[in-house]
Tab-separated table of C-alpha atoms in Angstrom:
chain	number	residue	atom	x	y	z
Q	526	MET	CA	0.000	0.000	0.000
Q	527	LEU	CA	2.735	2.485	0.932
Q	528	ALA	CA	4.869	1.579	-2.085
Q	529	ASN	CA	1.897	1.933	-4.402
Q	530	PHE	CA	0.984	5.310	-2.902
Q	531	PHE	CA	4.478	6.798	-3.195
Q	532	SER	CA	5.093	5.262	-6.627
Q	533	LYS	CA	3.211	8.243	-8.029
Q	534	SER	CA	4.116	11.911	-7.862
Q	535	LYS	CA	0.997	13.786	-6.784
Q	536	PRO	CA	0.425	16.920	-4.686
Q	537	VAL	CA	-1.186	14.836	-1.942
Q	538	ASN	CA	2.072	12.877	-1.594
Q	539	PHE	CA	3.974	16.038	-0.735
Q	540	VAL	CA	1.302	17.015	1.788
Q	541	ILE	CA	1.728	13.628	3.469
Q	542	LEU	CA	5.511	13.981	3.465
Q	543	PHE	CA	5.236	17.475	4.915
Q	544	LEU	CA	3.055	16.073	7.706
Q	545	LEU	CA	5.598	13.297	8.274
Q	546	PHE	CA	8.298	15.921	8.753
Q	547	VAL	CA	6.006	17.835	11.127
Q	548	VAL	CA	5.654	14.653	13.211
Q	549	TYR	CA	9.437	14.176	13.352
Q	550	PHE	CA	9.968	17.847	14.119
Q	551	SER	CA	7.288	17.933	16.835
Q	552	ILE	CA	8.703	14.881	18.600
Q	553	SER	CA	12.173	16.428	18.510
Q	554	LEU	CA	10.876	19.720	19.940
Q	555	PHE	CA	9.056	17.868	22.705
Q	556	LEU	CA	12.170	15.936	23.695
Q	557	LYS	CA	14.627	18.837	23.454
Q	558	ASP	CA	14.806	22.224	25.118
Q	559	ILE	CA	14.754	24.602	22.151
Q	560	SER	CA	13.564	28.189	21.910
Q	561	ILE	CA	10.575	29.110	19.757
Q	562	LEU	CA	12.745	31.399	17.631
Q	563	ASN	CA	15.234	28.634	16.850
Q	564	ALA	CA	12.412	26.191	16.171
Q	565	VAL	CA	10.797	28.556	13.668
Q	566	LYS	CA	14.148	29.330	12.046
Q	567	LYS	CA	14.984	25.634	11.722
Q	568	ALA	CA	11.555	24.839	10.264
Q	569	ILE	CA	11.860	27.613	7.654
Q	570	ILE	CA	15.313	26.443	6.565
Q	571	PHE	CA	14.067	22.876	6.275
Q	572	MET	CA	11.199	24.036	4.065
Q	573	LEU	CA	13.739	25.742	1.814
Q	574	ILE	CA	15.885	22.607	1.756
Q	575	PHE	CA	12.913	20.420	0.830
Q	576	SER	CA	11.813	22.837	-1.898
Q	577	VAL	CA	15.231	23.041	-3.565
Q	578	TYR	CA	15.800	19.292	-3.184
Q	579	ASN	CA	12.488	18.447	-4.830
Q	580	PHE	CA	13.125	20.987	-7.594
Q	581	ILE	CA	16.444	19.296	-8.421
Q	582	LEU	CA	14.770	15.887	-8.564
Q	583	LEU	CA	11.920	16.981	-10.808
Q	584	LYS	CA	14.069	18.965	-13.232
Q	585	ASN	CA	16.848	16.423	-13.676
Q	586	GLU	CA	15.132	13.018	-13.569
Q	587	LEU	CA	17.428	11.566	-10.916
Q	588	ALA	CA	14.700	9.062	-10.121
Q	589	LYS	CA	11.523	7.983	-11.857
Q	590	ASP	CA	8.331	10.025	-11.656
Q	591	ASN	CA	7.474	9.092	-8.083
Q	592	SER	CA	7.876	10.337	-4.515
Q	593	PHE	CA	10.320	7.728	-3.232
Q	594	ALA	CA	13.387	9.997	-3.176
Q	595	PHE	CA	11.570	12.749	-1.301
Q	596	LEU	CA	10.109	10.148	1.072
Q	597	PHE	CA	13.539	8.765	1.913
Q	598	TYR	CA	14.992	12.258	2.272
Q	599	VAL	CA	12.368	13.166	4.889
Q	600	ILE	CA	12.859	9.847	6.690
Q	601	LEU	CA	16.638	10.304	6.711
Q	602	VAL	CA	16.185	13.780	8.174
Q	603	GLY	CA	14.044	12.101	10.830
Q	604	PHE	CA	16.935	9.818	11.761
Q	605	TYR	CA	19.165	12.770	12.643
Q	606	ILE	CA	16.741	15.553	13.532
Q	607	ASN	CA	17.698	15.403	17.222
Q	608	TYR	CA	21.305	16.218	16.322
Q	609	ILE	CA	20.590	19.075	13.939
Q	610	GLN	CA	21.568	22.485	15.256
Q	611	ILE	CA	21.452	25.856	13.530
Q	612	ASN	CA	25.131	26.282	12.732
Q	613	SER	CA	27.487	26.566	9.769
Q	614	VAL	CA	26.986	22.923	8.747
Q	615	PHE	CA	23.211	23.386	8.664
Q	616	TYR	CA	23.446	26.525	6.530
Q	617	ASN	CA	26.037	24.890	4.306
Q	618	ASN	CA	23.695	22.007	3.553
Q	619	LEU	CA	21.087	24.449	2.300
Q	620	LEU	CA	23.595	26.363	0.164
Q	621	SER	CA	25.165	23.168	-1.193
Q	622	LEU	CA	21.828	22.352	-2.839
Q	623	PHE	CA	22.235	25.413	-5.051
Q	624	LEU	CA	25.581	24.018	-6.197
Q	625	PHE	CA	24.055	20.571	-6.808
Q	626	ARG	CA	21.267	22.193	-8.799
Q	627	LYS	CA	23.864	23.617	-11.195
Q	628	VAL	CA	25.768	20.328	-11.322
Q	629	TYR	CA	22.821	18.135	-12.288
Q	630	SER	CA	21.401	20.706	-14.700
Q	631	LEU	CA	24.541	20.292	-16.842
Q	632	GLN	CA	22.817	17.344	-18.520
Q	633	SER	CA	21.150	20.097	-20.558
Q	634	SER	CA	23.385	22.061	-22.934
Q	635	LYS	CA	21.571	25.353	-22.278
Q	636	LYS	CA	23.567	28.153	-20.615
Q	637	THR	CA	26.447	25.806	-19.803
Q	638	TYR	CA	28.979	28.560	-19.095
Q	639	GLN	CA	26.588	30.358	-16.766
Q	640	LYS	CA	25.867	27.142	-14.854
Q	641	LEU	CA	29.571	26.435	-14.461
Q	642	PHE	CA	30.320	29.947	-13.238
Q	643	ASP	CA	27.407	29.825	-10.790
Q	644	GLY	CA	28.514	26.383	-9.615
Q	645	GLY	CA	32.031	27.675	-8.986
Q	646	LEU	CA	30.607	30.692	-7.166
Q	647	TRP	CA	28.520	28.493	-4.847
Q	648	SER	CA	31.601	26.333	-4.238
Q	649	GLY	CA	33.444	29.467	-3.130
Q	650	VAL	CA	30.648	30.374	-0.725
Q	651	LEU	CA	30.654	26.843	0.719
Q	652	PHE	CA	34.435	27.036	1.134
Q	653	ILE	CA	34.152	30.254	3.146
Q	654	ILE	CA	31.577	28.736	5.506
Q	655	GLU	CA	33.060	25.226	5.815
Q	656	PRO	CA	36.455	24.990	4.038
Q	657	HIS	CA	36.499	21.200	3.563
Q	658	THR	CA	33.307	21.353	1.478
Q	659	VAL	CA	35.413	22.760	-1.368
Q	660	ILE	CA	35.645	19.068	-2.321
Q	661	PHE	CA	32.181	19.392	-3.868
Q	662	ILE	CA	33.617	21.496	-6.707
Q	663	LEU	CA	34.995	18.217	-8.094
Q	664	LEU	CA	31.397	17.188	-8.752
Q	665	LEU	CA	31.209	19.998	-11.300
Q	666	TYR	CA	34.171	18.596	-13.203
Q	667	VAL	CA	32.796	15.059	-13.152
Q	668	ALA	CA	29.545	16.426	-14.596
Q	669	ILE	CA	31.506	18.328	-17.264
Q	670	TYR	CA	33.092	15.050	-18.357
Q	671	LEU	CA	29.966	12.885	-18.124
Q	672	TYR	CA	27.732	15.293	-20.029
Q	673	ASN	CA	30.328	15.944	-22.752
Q	674	HIS	CA	31.096	19.596	-21.991
Q	675	LEU	CA	34.846	19.096	-21.781
Q	676	THR	CA	36.718	22.103	-23.233
Q	677	TYR	CA	39.411	24.388	-21.865
Q	678	ARG	CA	36.731	27.038	-21.202
Q	679	THR	CA	34.542	24.714	-19.154
Q	680	LEU	CA	37.561	23.718	-17.071
Q	681	ILE	CA	38.504	27.308	-16.273
Q	682	ILE	CA	35.092	28.942	-15.752
Q	683	PRO	CA	34.288	27.232	-12.390
Q	684	ILE	CA	37.637	28.461	-11.051
Q	685	PHE	CA	36.757	32.061	-11.912
Q	686	GLY	CA	33.379	31.586	-10.235
Q	687	PHE	CA	35.091	30.172	-7.150
Q	688	ILE	CA	37.553	33.060	-6.943
Q	689	VAL	CA	34.859	35.779	-6.908
Q	690	PRO	CA	33.369	35.196	-3.399
Q	691	VAL	CA	36.754	34.146	-1.995
Q	692	PHE	CA	38.391	37.361	-3.233
Q	693	ILE	CA	35.526	39.476	-1.871
Q	694	PHE	CA	35.883	37.730	1.485
Q	695	TYR	CA	39.647	38.328	1.432
Q	696	THR	CA	39.115	42.026	0.660
Q	697	TYR	CA	36.636	42.286	3.528
Q	698	ASN	CA	39.133	40.727	5.955
Q	699	PHE	CA	41.962	42.866	4.581
Q	700	VAL	CA	40.000	46.055	5.241
Q	701	LEU	CA	39.296	44.888	8.798
Q	702	ASN	CA	42.956	43.912	9.246
Q	703	GLN	CA	42.095	40.296	10.009
Q	704	THR	CA	43.718	38.458	7.117
Q	705	ASP	CA	44.846	35.747	9.546
Q	706	PHE	CA	41.225	34.675	9.775
Q	707	PHE	CA	41.015	34.425	5.985
Q	708	PHE	CA	44.167	32.326	5.687
Q	709	SER	CA	42.904	30.033	8.441
Q	710	LEU	CA	40.393	28.746	5.869
Q	711	PHE	CA	43.270	26.943	4.185
Q	712	SER	CA	44.247	25.160	7.382
Q	713	TRP	CA	41.804	22.293	7.807
Q	714	GLU	CA	41.367	20.504	11.080
Q	715	ILE	CA	40.731	16.875	10.205
Q	716	SER	CA	39.777	14.496	12.978
Q	717	LEU	CA	40.011	10.754	12.395
Q	718	ASP	CA	38.463	9.999	15.760
Q	719	PHE	CA	35.198	8.215	14.988
Q	720	SER	CA	34.622	6.969	18.534
Q	721	PRO	CA	31.530	9.210	19.002
Q	722	TYR	CA	29.806	7.039	16.399
Q	723	ASN	CA	30.228	3.962	18.587
Q	724	SER	CA	27.118	4.917	20.534
Q	725	GLY	CA	24.039	2.780	19.977
Q	726	ASN	CA	22.054	5.470	18.168
Q	727	PHE	CA	24.688	6.228	15.547
Q	728	LEU	CA	25.482	2.551	14.998
Q	729	PHE	CA	21.814	1.657	14.599
Q	730	SER	CA	21.121	4.339	11.995
Q	731	SER	CA	24.420	3.890	10.155
Q	732	ILE	CA	24.019	0.126	9.821
Q	733	THR	CA	20.366	0.343	8.761
Q	734	ILE	CA	20.927	3.051	6.162
Q	735	GLY	CA	24.291	1.660	5.043
Q	736	ILE	CA	22.985	-1.845	4.337
Q	737	PHE	CA	20.049	-0.689	2.225
Q	738	THR	CA	22.193	1.875	0.399
Q	739	LEU	CA	24.721	-0.804	-0.522
Q	740	ILE	CA	21.975	-3.196	-1.649
Q	741	SER	CA	20.421	-0.451	-3.788
Q	742	ILE	CA	23.775	0.254	-5.454
Q	743	LEU	CA	24.358	-3.442	-6.142
Q	744	ILE	CA	20.957	-4.063	-7.741
Q	745	LYS	CA	20.772	-0.787	-9.668
Q	746	SER	CA	24.308	-0.530	-11.060
Q	747	PRO	CA	24.431	-3.614	-13.349
Q	748	GLN	CA	21.164	-2.660	-15.011
Q	749	THR	CA	22.128	0.995	-15.441
Q	750	PHE	CA	25.697	0.433	-16.647
Q	751	ALA	CA	24.399	-1.875	-19.385
Q	752	ILE	CA	22.560	1.028	-21.026
Q	753	LEU	CA	24.279	3.944	-22.745
Q	754	ASP	CA	21.886	6.788	-22.013
Q	755	LYS	CA	21.365	9.744	-19.684
Q	756	SER	CA	20.325	7.525	-16.778
Q	757	ARG	CA	23.780	5.932	-16.793
Q	758	GLN	CA	25.456	9.340	-16.622
Q	759	ASN	CA	23.125	10.429	-13.823
Q	760	TRP	CA	23.814	7.250	-11.859
Q	761	ILE	CA	27.590	7.647	-12.122
Q	762	LEU	CA	27.231	11.255	-10.983
Q	763	ILE	CA	25.087	10.225	-8.008
Q	764	LEU	CA	27.644	7.598	-6.960
Q	765	THR	CA	30.410	10.190	-7.303
Q	766	HIS	CA	28.286	12.560	-5.224
Q	767	LEU	CA	28.037	9.912	-2.505
Q	768	PHE	CA	31.803	9.345	-2.551
Q	769	LEU	CA	32.592	13.070	-2.286
Q	770	SER	CA	29.974	13.467	0.457
Q	771	LEU	CA	31.702	10.703	2.402
Q	772	LEU	CA	35.007	12.567	2.047
Q	773	VAL	CA	33.394	15.759	3.353
Q	774	PHE	CA	31.780	13.767	6.164
Q	775	ILE	CA	35.101	12.176	7.161
Q	776	GLN	CA	36.953	15.501	7.137
Q	777	ASN	CA	34.396	17.239	9.329
Q	778	SER	CA	36.188	17.963	12.599
Q	779	GLU	CA	33.077	17.856	14.805
Q	780	ARG	CA	31.282	14.561	15.466
Q	781	THR	CA	27.896	15.727	16.711
Q	782	GLY	CA	25.601	14.014	14.195
Q	783	ILE	CA	24.657	17.027	12.082
Q	784	GLU	CA	27.438	16.144	9.614
Q	785	PHE	CA	25.263	13.235	8.410
Q	786	LEU	CA	23.237	15.857	6.525
Q	787	TYR	CA	25.965	15.899	3.868
Q	788	LEU	CA	25.081	12.306	2.972
Q	789	LEU	CA	21.313	12.622	2.723
Q	790	PHE	CA	21.012	13.890	-0.857
Q	791	PRO	CA	22.878	11.072	-2.632
Q	792	ILE	CA	21.671	8.353	-0.262
Q	793	SER	CA	17.990	9.292	-0.664
Q	794	VAL	CA	18.310	9.203	-4.464
Q	795	ILE	CA	20.145	5.865	-4.333
Q	796	LEU	CA	17.511	4.344	-2.030
Q	797	ALA	CA	14.744	5.592	-4.330
Q	798	ASN	CA	16.406	4.017	-7.355
Q	799	GLY	CA	16.780	0.780	-5.430
Q	800	ILE	CA	13.205	0.483	-4.214
Q	801	GLU	CA	11.915	1.219	-7.720
Q	802	LEU	CA	13.379	-2.130	-8.773
Q	803	VAL	CA	11.579	-4.100	-6.060
Q	804	LYS	CA	8.837	-5.850	-8.020
Q	805	LYS	CA	6.950	-7.238	-5.039
Q	806	LYS	CA	4.955	-4.395	-3.520
Q	807	TRP	CA	4.643	-6.110	-0.152
Q	808	LEU	CA	8.434	-6.245	0.128
Q	809	ALA	CA	8.730	-2.558	-0.770
Q	810	ASP	CA	6.074	-1.812	1.875
Q	811	ILE	CA	8.118	-3.673	4.490
Q	812	ILE	CA	11.266	-1.723	3.587
Q	813	ILE	CA	9.464	1.621	3.867
Q	814	LEU	CA	7.852	0.590	7.169
Q	815	LEU	CA	11.242	-0.525	8.464
Q	816	PHE	CA	12.702	2.906	7.729
Q	817	LEU	CA	9.732	4.668	9.325
Q	818	VAL	CA	9.931	2.548	12.473
Q	819	ALA	CA	13.737	2.772	12.657
Q	820	SER	CA	13.712	6.567	12.318
Q	821	THR	CA	11.043	6.865	15.018
Q	822	ILE	CA	13.064	4.659	17.368
Q	823	GLN	CA	16.126	6.782	16.630
Q	824	ILE	CA	14.297	9.971	17.654
Q	825	LEU	CA	12.873	8.510	20.844
Q	826	THR	CA	16.115	6.968	22.133
């Protein structure tokens, strides 16, 4: 029943998913001491994130015409909603969607140079907020190669876009005589201490999500790689996105749980592509129910 309902993309589906987020959000507010102002601010930013995320999906056909990707994205947010704070990582996840929008839109040959410049510009903004997220600019270059836009101009344009906000930020710090702060952006603090993830909550969510993500990759990849079309290019780009997101995740110096947000975009798309291939609806229903129950348990514990 659930699989059949979300196998279509209808306005009522998005209403249901919005209500699902409200349930997650309400439980989190009840369990945590958070001010009304912060709650409203967090809710507004999440609405923006959902809107941009769904826009990217619809415009670029990263999954079939259904609501599975959006469903999994909301559920994945539910897994980590207790750990999400309004900080630089939270804002960066919103802004990174504007970069990803430019990346995936490169499958169209319209306004390629503008997209590449804008993508570089957003990469520069992300770098200023969280320096290690500069890794995401590599996604632009993978897209350039996959979608056959490889020229010397397309290789240079993102760099110019990247330089613009970085130079403005440098000028700002130079005027205020705090260039040391600017140059500190190039000194990353990488922590390889993953012991905070040994707690039951993180292990439970990581194992659950990791297993189904791996299964989805294994069942989707052979079928997709056998076909030479846009879906193959999109799938390679999504897998690259996941790999780069893991690098960003690993290099994040703080281990509070909010860094899992970097993984949600590619994982939700991968899970959606996987469940689309499940022919038995009852099995797909069980998988969705498992995620719903697991995310609820995660919030309550």
